[in-house]
Amino acid sequence: MILKVLLFGPQATLANQREIEIDVPDASVTVEEILHQIGNKLPQLKASLASSRIAVNQQFAEPSEIIPCDAEVAIIGMVSGG
Amino acid sequence: MSTNVQIQLIEGALAPVKPTAEKFTRVGAVLQFEGVVREQEEGRQLLALHYEAYEPMTRNELEKLARRILQQHGLIRIIVEHSLGRVAVGEISFRLTLISAHRAEGLAACGQFIDEMKRYVPLWKNLEFSEPTE
């Protein structure tokens, strides 16, 4: 299953892209696993992942949550509003 | 829709405004915080910041945060304005207006709102320097 993950701000700049594709083995991938996969695919983001969160369908998701295969997924990290 | 909480995401810099007392007999304090783009960042000369949001999640999270802060501190009203896109040095990129019966709850709410917004709300700034990086 290919999962698309949206990136924003400095993380998009570090990755040099606004969307990445993560190949997941099955339809029961968790948020925690996706963060791990993002770090493997984009080592330049590893330092920021510990303080990043995953949004599933524009809602913050807990690490143990399973991501639906048709969900909109985004990594929310290095935020700097205000 | 309740008018106690108002969220605005505005393209470009925020226009300067004077805080005015709301026409509520209970109002004893009107606090207005403005975030201004500094001229230096990371020790380098800045030209502007470019703000980015993830809509509608950004607006939804600002609304949830504002409602929680309003309720927690017993405020009368809270208005959040944040720029999107390019905001030059010296211009206003963020404005938080808090209306309350007394100053104590307004001051406490102001600090808490900004701390939490900076910690997790999906808003990002990209830096435009006067000299490009090597």
PDB file of N, CA, C and O in Angstrom, chain B residues 20-95:
ATOM      1  N   THR B  20     -10.100  48.730  20.861  1.00  0.00           N
ATOM      2  CA  THR B  20     -11.224  49.515  21.376  1.00  0.00           C
ATOM      3  C   THR B  20     -12.006  48.694  22.379  1.00  0.00           C
ATOM      4  O   THR B  20     -12.065  47.479  22.264  1.00  0.00           O
ATOM      5  N   ALA B  21     -12.571  49.367  23.317  1.00  0.00           N
ATOM      6  CA  ALA B  21     -13.354  48.660  24.334  1.00  0.00           C
ATOM      7  C   ALA B  21     -14.635  48.145  23.703  1.00  0.00           C
ATOM      8  O   ALA B  21     -15.295  48.847  22.945  1.00  0.00           O
ATOM      9  N   GLU B  22     -14.928  46.922  23.954  1.00  0.00           N
ATOM     10  CA  GLU B  22     -16.171  46.347  23.467  1.00  0.00           C
ATOM     11  C   GLU B  22     -17.336  46.961  24.226  1.00  0.00           C
ATOM     12  O   GLU B  22     -17.190  47.424  25.346  1.00  0.00           O
ATOM     13  N   LYS B  23     -18.475  46.954  23.599  1.00  0.00           N
ATOM     14  CA  LYS B  23     -19.645  47.524  24.248  1.00  0.00           C
ATOM     15  C   LYS B  23     -20.313  46.473  25.134  1.00  0.00           C
ATOM     16  O   LYS B  23     -21.431  46.049  24.895  1.00  0.00           O
ATOM     17  N   PHE B  24     -19.574  46.005  26.138  1.00  0.00           N
ATOM     18  CA  PHE B  24     -20.125  45.100  27.127  1.00  0.00           C
ATOM     19  C   PHE B  24     -19.926  45.756  28.487  1.00  0.00           C
ATOM     20  O   PHE B  24     -18.849  46.231  28.792  1.00  0.00           O
ATOM     21  N   THR B  25     -20.935  45.735  29.294  1.00  0.00           N
ATOM     22  CA  THR B  25     -20.805  46.378  30.602  1.00  0.00           C
ATOM     23  C   THR B  25     -19.842  45.621  31.499  1.00  0.00           C
ATOM     24  O   THR B  25     -19.298  46.173  32.440  1.00  0.00           O
ATOM     25  N   ARG B  26     -19.630  44.326  31.189  1.00  0.00           N
ATOM     26  CA  ARG B  26     -18.754  43.522  32.032  1.00  0.00           C
ATOM     27  C   ARG B  26     -17.275  43.764  31.741  1.00  0.00           C
ATOM     28  O   ARG B  26     -16.417  43.324  32.499  1.00  0.00           O
ATOM     29  N   VAL B  27     -16.957  44.421  30.603  1.00  0.00           N
ATOM     30  CA  VAL B  27     -15.562  44.510  30.169  1.00  0.00           C
ATOM     31  C   VAL B  27     -14.766  45.441  31.062  1.00  0.00           C
ATOM     32  O   VAL B  27     -15.123  46.613  31.240  1.00  0.00           O
ATOM     33  N   GLY B  28     -13.663  44.891  31.582  1.00  0.00           N
ATOM     34  CA  GLY B  28     -12.757  45.695  32.382  1.00  0.00           C
ATOM     35  C   GLY B  28     -11.376  45.752  31.773  1.00  0.00           C
ATOM     36  O   GLY B  28     -10.550  46.581  32.143  1.00  0.00           O
ATOM     37  N   ALA B  29     -11.104  44.836  30.811  1.00  0.00           N
ATOM     38  CA  ALA B  29      -9.770  44.802  30.219  1.00  0.00           C
ATOM     39  C   ALA B  29      -9.834  44.372  28.762  1.00  0.00           C
ATOM     40  O   ALA B  29     -10.558  43.428  28.426  1.00  0.00           O
ATOM     41  N   VAL B  30      -9.100  45.091  27.923  1.00  0.00           N
ATOM     42  CA  VAL B  30      -8.918  44.703  26.522  1.00  0.00           C
ATOM     43  C   VAL B  30      -7.418  44.612  26.299  1.00  0.00           C
ATOM     44  O   VAL B  30      -6.704  45.610  26.409  1.00  0.00           O
ATOM     45  N   LEU B  31      -6.938  43.394  26.056  1.00  0.00           N
ATOM     46  CA  LEU B  31      -5.507  43.179  25.836  1.00  0.00           C
ATOM     47  C   LEU B  31      -5.273  42.855  24.371  1.00  0.00           C
ATOM     48  O   LEU B  31      -6.008  42.059  23.789  1.00  0.00           O
ATOM     49  N   GLN B  32      -4.266  43.464  23.806  1.00  0.00           N
ATOM     50  CA  GLN B  32      -3.943  43.182  22.414  1.00  0.00           C
ATOM     51  C   GLN B  32      -2.452  42.928  22.288  1.00  0.00           C
ATOM     52  O   GLN B  32      -1.639  43.783  22.632  1.00  0.00           O
ATOM     53  N   PHE B  33      -2.116  41.725  21.832  1.00  0.00           N
ATOM     54  CA  PHE B  33      -0.719  41.371  21.580  1.00  0.00           C
ATOM     55  C   PHE B  33      -0.516  41.358  20.082  1.00  0.00           C
ATOM     56  O   PHE B  33      -1.316  40.789  19.340  1.00  0.00           O
ATOM     57  N   GLU B  34       0.595  41.952  19.628  1.00  0.00           N
ATOM     58  CA  GLU B  34       0.920  41.903  18.202  1.00  0.00           C
ATOM     59  C   GLU B  34       2.309  41.322  18.019  1.00  0.00           C
ATOM     60  O   GLU B  34       3.260  41.758  18.681  1.00  0.00           O
ATOM     61  N   GLY B  35       2.431  40.357  17.122  1.00  0.00           N
ATOM     62  CA  GLY B  35       3.732  39.803  16.762  1.00  0.00           C
ATOM     63  C   GLY B  35       4.239  40.533  15.534  1.00  0.00           C
ATOM     64  O   GLY B  35       3.526  40.641  14.531  1.00  0.00           O
ATOM     65  N   VAL B  36       5.449  41.027  15.615  1.00  0.00           N
ATOM     66  CA  VAL B  36       6.035  41.828  14.534  1.00  0.00           C
ATOM     67  C   VAL B  36       7.253  41.091  13.988  1.00  0.00           C
ATOM     68  O   VAL B  36       8.025  40.504  14.754  1.00  0.00           O
ATOM     69  N   VAL B  37       7.468  41.143  12.695  1.00  0.00           N
ATOM     70  CA  VAL B  37       8.621  40.470  12.096  1.00  0.00           C
ATOM     71  C   VAL B  37       9.888  41.244  12.436  1.00  0.00           C
ATOM     72  O   VAL B  37      10.029  42.433  12.108  1.00  0.00           O
ATOM     73  N   ARG B  38      10.827  40.556  13.118  1.00  0.00           N
ATOM     74  CA  ARG B  38      12.092  41.179  13.509  1.00  0.00           C
ATOM     75  C   ARG B  38      13.000  41.324  12.298  1.00  0.00           C
ATOM     76  O   ARG B  38      12.849  40.609  11.305  1.00  0.00           O
ATOM     77  N   GLU B  39      14.029  42.165  12.424  1.00  0.00           N
ATOM     78  CA  GLU B  39      14.923  42.364  11.282  1.00  0.00           C
ATOM     79  C   GLU B  39      16.065  41.358  11.242  1.00  0.00           C
ATOM     80  O   GLU B  39      16.790  41.276  10.249  1.00  0.00           O
ATOM     81  N   GLN B  40      16.242  40.607  12.346  1.00  0.00           N
ATOM     82  CA  GLN B  40      17.309  39.607  12.346  1.00  0.00           C
ATOM     83  C   GLN B  40      16.762  38.266  12.818  1.00  0.00           C
ATOM     84  O   GLN B  40      15.912  38.176  13.692  1.00  0.00           O
ATOM     85  N   GLU B  41      17.286  37.233  12.229  1.00  0.00           N
ATOM     86  CA  GLU B  41      16.926  35.874  12.642  1.00  0.00           C
ATOM     87  C   GLU B  41      18.138  35.000  12.382  1.00  0.00           C
ATOM     88  O   GLU B  41      18.792  35.120  11.342  1.00  0.00           O
ATOM     89  N   GLU B  42      18.462  34.154  13.341  1.00  0.00           N
ATOM     90  CA  GLU B  42      19.643  33.279  13.222  1.00  0.00           C
ATOM     91  C   GLU B  42      20.898  34.102  12.934  1.00  0.00           C
ATOM     92  O   GLU B  42      21.808  33.654  12.228  1.00  0.00           O
ATOM     93  N   GLY B  43      20.956  35.317  13.465  1.00  0.00           N
ATOM     94  CA  GLY B  43      22.129  36.169  13.293  1.00  0.00           C
ATOM     95  C   GLY B  43      22.277  36.781  11.914  1.00  0.00           C
ATOM     96  O   GLY B  43      23.309  37.380  11.594  1.00  0.00           O
ATOM     97  N   ARG B  44      21.258  36.643  11.089  1.00  0.00           N
ATOM     98  CA  ARG B  44      21.332  37.171   9.721  1.00  0.00           C
ATOM     99  C   ARG B  44      20.228  38.188   9.494  1.00  0.00           C
ATOM    100  O   ARG B  44      19.205  38.184  10.152  1.00  0.00           O
ATOM    101  N   GLN B  45      20.467  39.055   8.501  1.00  0.00           N
ATOM    102  CA  GLN B  45      19.509  40.103   8.175  1.00  0.00           C
ATOM    103  C   GLN B  45      18.325  39.497   7.429  1.00  0.00           C
ATOM    104  O   GLN B  45      18.487  38.860   6.388  1.00  0.00           O
ATOM    105  N   LEU B  46      17.156  39.749   7.976  1.00  0.00           N
ATOM    106  CA  LEU B  46      15.933  39.182   7.408  1.00  0.00           C
ATOM    107  C   LEU B  46      15.242  40.221   6.523  1.00  0.00           C
ATOM    108  O   LEU B  46      15.260  41.418   6.828  1.00  0.00           O
ATOM    109  N   LEU B  47      14.641  39.771   5.443  1.00  0.00           N
ATOM    110  CA  LEU B  47      13.805  40.654   4.627  1.00  0.00           C
ATOM    111  C   LEU B  47      12.324  40.446   4.957  1.00  0.00           C
ATOM    112  O   LEU B  47      11.547  41.399   5.019  1.00  0.00           O
ATOM    113  N   ALA B  48      11.962  39.201   5.144  1.00  0.00           N
ATOM    114  CA  ALA B  48      10.548  38.900   5.376  1.00  0.00           C
ATOM    115  C   ALA B  48      10.400  37.472   5.886  1.00  0.00           C
ATOM    116  O   ALA B  48      11.342  36.673   5.832  1.00  0.00           O
ATOM    117  N   LEU B  49       9.203  37.189   6.396  1.00  0.00           N
ATOM    118  CA  LEU B  49       8.806  35.819   6.721  1.00  0.00           C
ATOM    119  C   LEU B  49       7.662  35.441   5.779  1.00  0.00           C
ATOM    120  O   LEU B  49       6.859  36.288   5.389  1.00  0.00           O
ATOM    121  N   HIS B  50       7.632  34.170   5.423  1.00  0.00           N
ATOM    122  CA  HIS B  50       6.538  33.655   4.596  1.00  0.00           C
ATOM    123  C   HIS B  50       5.796  32.620   5.428  1.00  0.00           C
ATOM    124  O   HIS B  50       6.365  31.595   5.798  1.00  0.00           O
ATOM    125  N   TYR B  51       4.537  32.901   5.715  1.00  0.00           N
ATOM    126  CA  TYR B  51       3.752  32.027   6.580  1.00  0.00           C
ATOM    127  C   TYR B  51       2.921  31.047   5.758  1.00  0.00           C
ATOM    128  O   TYR B  51       2.347  31.390   4.724  1.00  0.00           O
ATOM    129  N   GLU B  52       2.848  29.857   6.304  1.00  0.00           N
ATOM    130  CA  GLU B  52       2.188  28.752   5.626  1.00  0.00           C
ATOM    131  C   GLU B  52       1.214  28.075   6.595  1.00  0.00           C
ATOM    132  O   GLU B  52       1.513  27.958   7.780  1.00  0.00           O
ATOM    133  N   ALA B  53       0.067  27.660   6.090  1.00  0.00           N
ATOM    134  CA  ALA B  53      -0.916  26.972   6.927  1.00  0.00           C
ATOM    135  C   ALA B  53      -1.331  25.670   6.259  1.00  0.00           C
ATOM    136  O   ALA B  53      -1.050  25.441   5.080  1.00  0.00           O
ATOM    137  N   TYR B  54      -1.985  24.818   6.999  1.00  0.00           N
ATOM    138  CA  TYR B  54      -2.549  23.561   6.491  1.00  0.00           C
ATOM    139  C   TYR B  54      -4.048  23.657   6.760  1.00  0.00           C
ATOM    140  O   TYR B  54      -4.539  23.272   7.817  1.00  0.00           O
ATOM    141  N   GLU B  55      -4.713  24.217   5.768  1.00  0.00           N
ATOM    142  CA  GLU B  55      -6.136  24.469   5.933  1.00  0.00           C
ATOM    143  C   GLU B  55      -6.964  23.246   5.554  1.00  0.00           C
ATOM    144  O   GLU B  55      -6.582  22.526   4.627  1.00  0.00           O
ATOM    145  N   PRO B  56      -8.108  23.031   6.221  1.00  0.00           N
ATOM    146  CA  PRO B  56      -8.633  23.848   7.312  1.00  0.00           C
ATOM    147  C   PRO B  56      -8.151  23.439   8.704  1.00  0.00           C
ATOM    148  O   PRO B  56      -8.648  23.959   9.696  1.00  0.00           O
ATOM    149  N   MET B  57      -7.160  22.542   8.786  1.00  0.00           N
ATOM    150  CA  MET B  57      -6.717  22.088  10.102  1.00  0.00           C
ATOM    151  C   MET B  57      -6.189  23.251  10.943  1.00  0.00           C
ATOM    152  O   MET B  57      -6.452  23.338  12.143  1.00  0.00           O
ATOM    153  N   THR B  58      -5.447  24.169  10.311  1.00  0.00           N
ATOM    154  CA  THR B  58      -4.906  25.310  11.043  1.00  0.00           C
ATOM    155  C   THR B  58      -6.027  26.108  11.705  1.00  0.00           C
ATOM    156  O   THR B  58      -5.972  26.426  12.898  1.00  0.00           O
ATOM    157  N   ARG B  59      -7.016  26.452  10.950  1.00  0.00           N
ATOM    158  CA  ARG B  59      -8.149  27.235  11.469  1.00  0.00           C
ATOM    159  C   ARG B  59      -8.875  26.456  12.561  1.00  0.00           C
ATOM    160  O   ARG B  59      -9.234  27.015  13.595  1.00  0.00           O
ATOM    161  N   ASN B  60      -9.075  25.169  12.340  1.00  0.00           N
ATOM    162  CA  ASN B  60      -9.774  24.345  13.331  1.00  0.00           C
ATOM    163  C   ASN B  60      -8.999  24.266  14.639  1.00  0.00           C
ATOM    164  O   ASN B  60      -9.582  24.347  15.725  1.00  0.00           O
ATOM    165  N   GLU B  61      -7.690  24.096  14.553  1.00  0.00           N
ATOM    166  CA  GLU B  61      -6.884  23.997  15.774  1.00  0.00           C
ATOM    167  C   GLU B  61      -6.828  25.342  16.503  1.00  0.00           C
ATOM    168  O   GLU B  61      -6.863  25.377  17.740  1.00  0.00           O
ATOM    169  N   LEU B  62      -6.754  26.436  15.755  1.00  0.00           N
ATOM    170  CA  LEU B  62      -6.784  27.761  16.402  1.00  0.00           C
ATOM    171  C   LEU B  62      -8.122  27.976  17.104  1.00  0.00           C
ATOM    172  O   LEU B  62      -8.174  28.510  18.213  1.00  0.00           O
ATOM    173  N   GLU B  63      -9.183  27.550  16.465  1.00  0.00           N
ATOM    174  CA  GLU B  63     -10.519  27.698  17.062  1.00  0.00           C
ATOM    175  C   GLU B  63     -10.647  26.860  18.329  1.00  0.00           C
ATOM    176  O   GLU B  63     -11.151  27.334  19.350  1.00  0.00           O
ATOM    177  N   LYS B  64     -10.179  25.617  18.277  1.00  0.00           N
ATOM    178  CA  LYS B  64     -10.254  24.753  19.471  1.00  0.00           C
ATOM    179  C   LYS B  64      -9.429  25.336  20.608  1.00  0.00           C
ATOM    180  O   LYS B  64      -9.866  25.361  21.763  1.00  0.00           O
ATOM    181  N   LEU B  65      -8.242  25.802  20.288  1.00  0.00           N
ATOM    182  CA  LEU B  65      -7.376  26.394  21.301  1.00  0.00           C
ATOM    183  C   LEU B  65      -8.026  27.643  21.885  1.00  0.00           C
ATOM    184  O   LEU B  65      -8.078  27.810  23.113  1.00  0.00           O
ATOM    185  N   ALA B  66      -8.562  28.490  21.034  1.00  0.00           N
ATOM    186  CA  ALA B  66      -9.192  29.729  21.506  1.00  0.00           C
ATOM    187  C   ALA B  66     -10.396  29.436  22.385  1.00  0.00           C
ATOM    188  O   ALA B  66     -10.584  30.080  23.436  1.00  0.00           O
ATOM    189  N   ARG B  67     -11.196  28.473  22.005  1.00  0.00           N
ATOM    190  CA  ARG B  67     -12.386  28.130  22.818  1.00  0.00           C
ATOM    191  C   ARG B  67     -11.970  27.583  24.175  1.00  0.00           C
ATOM    192  O   ARG B  67     -12.592  27.902  25.194  1.00  0.00           O
ATOM    193  N   ARG B  68     -10.928  26.779  24.190  1.00  0.00           N
ATOM    194  CA  ARG B  68     -10.465  26.207  25.467  1.00  0.00           C
ATOM    195  C   ARG B  68      -9.917  27.307  26.365  1.00  0.00           C
ATOM    196  O   ARG B  68     -10.214  27.352  27.562  1.00  0.00           O
ATOM    197  N   ILE B  69      -9.151  28.210  25.799  1.00  0.00           N
ATOM    198  CA  ILE B  69      -8.579  29.307  26.585  1.00  0.00           C
ATOM    199  C   ILE B  69      -9.689  30.243  27.078  1.00  0.00           C
ATOM    200  O   ILE B  69      -9.673  30.707  28.231  1.00  0.00           O
ATOM    201  N   LEU B  70     -10.643  30.528  26.228  1.00  0.00           N
ATOM    202  CA  LEU B  70     -11.777  31.380  26.611  1.00  0.00           C
ATOM    203  C   LEU B  70     -12.495  30.800  27.815  1.00  0.00           C
ATOM    204  O   LEU B  70     -12.774  31.499  28.800  1.00  0.00           O
ATOM    205  N   GLN B  71     -12.775  29.507  27.734  1.00  0.00           N
ATOM    206  CA  GLN B  71     -13.513  28.852  28.819  1.00  0.00           C
ATOM    207  C   GLN B  71     -12.659  28.734  30.082  1.00  0.00           C
ATOM    208  O   GLN B  71     -13.106  29.010  31.185  1.00  0.00           O
ATOM    209  N   GLN B  72     -11.417  28.317  29.901  1.00  0.00           N
ATOM    210  CA  GLN B  72     -10.541  28.092  31.047  1.00  0.00           C
ATOM    211  C   GLN B  72     -10.335  29.368  31.866  1.00  0.00           C
ATOM    212  O   GLN B  72     -10.290  29.317  33.096  1.00  0.00           O
ATOM    213  N   HIS B  73     -10.204  30.487  31.194  1.00  0.00           N
ATOM    214  CA  HIS B  73      -9.901  31.735  31.893  1.00  0.00           C
ATOM    215  C   HIS B  73     -11.130  32.633  32.058  1.00  0.00           C
ATOM    216  O   HIS B  73     -11.006  33.726  32.596  1.00  0.00           O
ATOM    217  N   GLY B  74     -12.279  32.191  31.615  1.00  0.00           N
ATOM    218  CA  GLY B  74     -13.503  32.975  31.796  1.00  0.00           C
ATOM    219  C   GLY B  74     -13.476  34.294  31.046  1.00  0.00           C
ATOM    220  O   GLY B  74     -13.962  35.320  31.547  1.00  0.00           O
ATOM    221  N   LEU B  75     -12.905  34.276  29.838  1.00  0.00           N
ATOM    222  CA  LEU B  75     -12.845  35.490  29.047  1.00  0.00           C
ATOM    223  C   LEU B  75     -14.198  35.804  28.433  1.00  0.00           C
ATOM    224  O   LEU B  75     -15.065  34.942  28.321  1.00  0.00           O
ATOM    225  N   ILE B  76     -14.357  37.061  28.024  1.00  0.00           N
ATOM    226  CA  ILE B  76     -15.582  37.467  27.337  1.00  0.00           C
ATOM    227  C   ILE B  76     -15.467  37.194  25.849  1.00  0.00           C
ATOM    228  O   ILE B  76     -16.410  36.720  25.209  1.00  0.00           O
ATOM    229  N   ARG B  77     -14.295  37.488  25.291  1.00  0.00           N
ATOM    230  CA  ARG B  77     -14.114  37.306  23.843  1.00  0.00           C
ATOM    231  C   ARG B  77     -12.631  37.131  23.546  1.00  0.00           C
ATOM    232  O   ARG B  77     -11.784  37.680  24.256  1.00  0.00           O
ATOM    233  N   ILE B  78     -12.340  36.407  22.447  1.00  0.00           N
ATOM    234  CA  ILE B  78     -10.965  36.235  22.006  1.00  0.00           C
ATOM    235  C   ILE B  78     -10.950  36.306  20.477  1.00  0.00           C
ATOM    236  O   ILE B  78     -11.772  35.689  19.812  1.00  0.00           O
ATOM    237  N   ILE B  79     -10.048  37.114  19.941  1.00  0.00           N
ATOM    238  CA  ILE B  79      -9.937  37.284  18.489  1.00  0.00           C
ATOM    239  C   ILE B  79      -8.504  36.939  18.084  1.00  0.00           C
ATOM    240  O   ILE B  79      -7.560  37.498  18.649  1.00  0.00           O
ATOM    241  N   VAL B  80      -8.367  36.036  17.139  1.00  0.00           N
ATOM    242  CA  VAL B  80      -7.049  35.604  16.666  1.00  0.00           C
ATOM    243  C   VAL B  80      -6.918  35.983  15.199  1.00  0.00           C
ATOM    244  O   VAL B  80      -7.758  35.616  14.387  1.00  0.00           O
ATOM    245  N   GLU B  81      -5.891  36.728  14.872  1.00  0.00           N
ATOM    246  CA  GLU B  81      -5.606  37.083  13.474  1.00  0.00           C
ATOM    247  C   GLU B  81      -4.171  36.645  13.174  1.00  0.00           C
ATOM    248  O   GLU B  81      -3.261  36.974  13.935  1.00  0.00           O
ATOM    249  N   HIS B  82      -3.984  35.917  12.070  1.00  0.00           N
ATOM    250  CA  HIS B  82      -2.638  35.471  11.701  1.00  0.00           C
ATOM    251  C   HIS B  82      -2.441  35.647  10.212  1.00  0.00           C
ATOM    252  O   HIS B  82      -3.332  35.332   9.421  1.00  0.00           O
ATOM    253  N   SER B  83      -1.265  36.114   9.857  1.00  0.00           N
ATOM    254  CA  SER B  83      -0.948  36.311   8.438  1.00  0.00           C
ATOM    255  C   SER B  83      -0.665  34.988   7.755  1.00  0.00           C
ATOM    256  O   SER B  83      -0.196  34.029   8.366  1.00  0.00           O
ATOM    257  N   LEU B  84      -0.917  34.966   6.457  1.00  0.00           N
ATOM    258  CA  LEU B  84      -0.423  33.912   5.576  1.00  0.00           C
ATOM    259  C   LEU B  84       0.356  34.603   4.468  1.00  0.00           C
ATOM    260  O   LEU B  84       0.094  35.760   4.133  1.00  0.00           O
ATOM    261  N   GLY B  85       1.328  33.894   3.889  1.00  0.00           N
ATOM    262  CA  GLY B  85       2.107  34.498   2.826  1.00  0.00           C
ATOM    263  C   GLY B  85       3.193  35.418   3.373  1.00  0.00           C
ATOM    264  O   GLY B  85       3.608  35.312   4.511  1.00  0.00           O
ATOM    265  N   ARG B  86       3.609  36.349   2.528  1.00  0.00           N
ATOM    266  CA  ARG B  86       4.765  37.189   2.837  1.00  0.00           C
ATOM    267  C   ARG B  86       4.437  38.350   3.765  1.00  0.00           C
ATOM    268  O   ARG B  86       3.480  39.076   3.520  1.00  0.00           O
ATOM    269  N   VAL B  87       5.257  38.499   4.807  1.00  0.00           N
ATOM    270  CA  VAL B  87       5.144  39.623   5.736  1.00  0.00           C
ATOM    271  C   VAL B  87       6.552  40.181   5.914  1.00  0.00           C
ATOM    272  O   VAL B  87       7.452  39.468   6.352  1.00  0.00           O
ATOM    273  N   ALA B  88       6.725  41.453   5.591  1.00  0.00           N
ATOM    274  CA  ALA B  88       8.058  42.059   5.604  1.00  0.00           C
ATOM    275  C   ALA B  88       8.476  42.452   7.021  1.00  0.00           C
ATOM    276  O   ALA B  88       7.644  42.554   7.941  1.00  0.00           O
ATOM    277  N   VAL B  89       9.775  42.700   7.188  1.00  0.00           N
ATOM    278  CA  VAL B  89      10.322  43.144   8.474  1.00  0.00           C
ATOM    279  C   VAL B  89       9.570  44.403   8.932  1.00  0.00           C
ATOM    280  O   VAL B  89       9.323  45.313   8.146  1.00  0.00           O
ATOM    281  N   GLY B  90       9.214  44.412  10.207  1.00  0.00           N
ATOM    282  CA  GLY B  90       8.507  45.557  10.768  1.00  0.00           C
ATOM    283  C   GLY B  90       6.998  45.473  10.670  1.00  0.00           C
ATOM    284  O   GLY B  90       6.283  46.242  11.324  1.00  0.00           O
ATOM    285  N   GLU B  91       6.510  44.552   9.885  1.00  0.00           N
ATOM    286  CA  GLU B  91       5.060  44.409   9.728  1.00  0.00           C
ATOM    287  C   GLU B  91       4.507  43.414  10.741  1.00  0.00           C
ATOM    288  O   GLU B  91       5.217  42.600  11.310  1.00  0.00           O
ATOM    289  N   ILE B  92       3.191  43.493  10.930  1.00  0.00           N
ATOM    290  CA  ILE B  92       2.510  42.666  11.925  1.00  0.00           C
ATOM    291  C   ILE B  92       2.069  41.358  11.280  1.00  0.00           C
ATOM    292  O   ILE B  92       1.413  41.377  10.225  1.00  0.00           O
ATOM    293  N   SER B  93       2.405  40.247  11.927  1.00  0.00           N
ATOM    294  CA  SER B  93       2.043  38.944  11.379  1.00  0.00           C
ATOM    295  C   SER B  93       1.024  38.205  12.243  1.00  0.00           C
ATOM    296  O   SER B  93       0.426  37.231  11.810  1.00  0.00           O
ATOM    297  N   PHE B  94       0.815  38.689  13.443  1.00  0.00           N
ATOM    298  CA  PHE B  94      -0.073  37.984  14.366  1.00  0.00           C
ATOM    299  C   PHE B  94      -0.671  38.989  15.340  1.00  0.00           C
ATOM    300  O   PHE B  94       0.031  39.880  15.817  1.00  0.00           O
ATOM    301  N   ARG B  95      -1.951  38.844  15.604  1.00  0.00           N
ATOM    302  CA  ARG B  95      -2.598  39.707  16.597  1.00  0.00           C
ATOM    303  C   ARG B  95      -3.555  38.861  17.420  1.00  0.00           C
ATOM    304  O   ARG B  95      -4.365  38.115  16.875  1.00  0.00           O
TER     305      ARG B  95
END
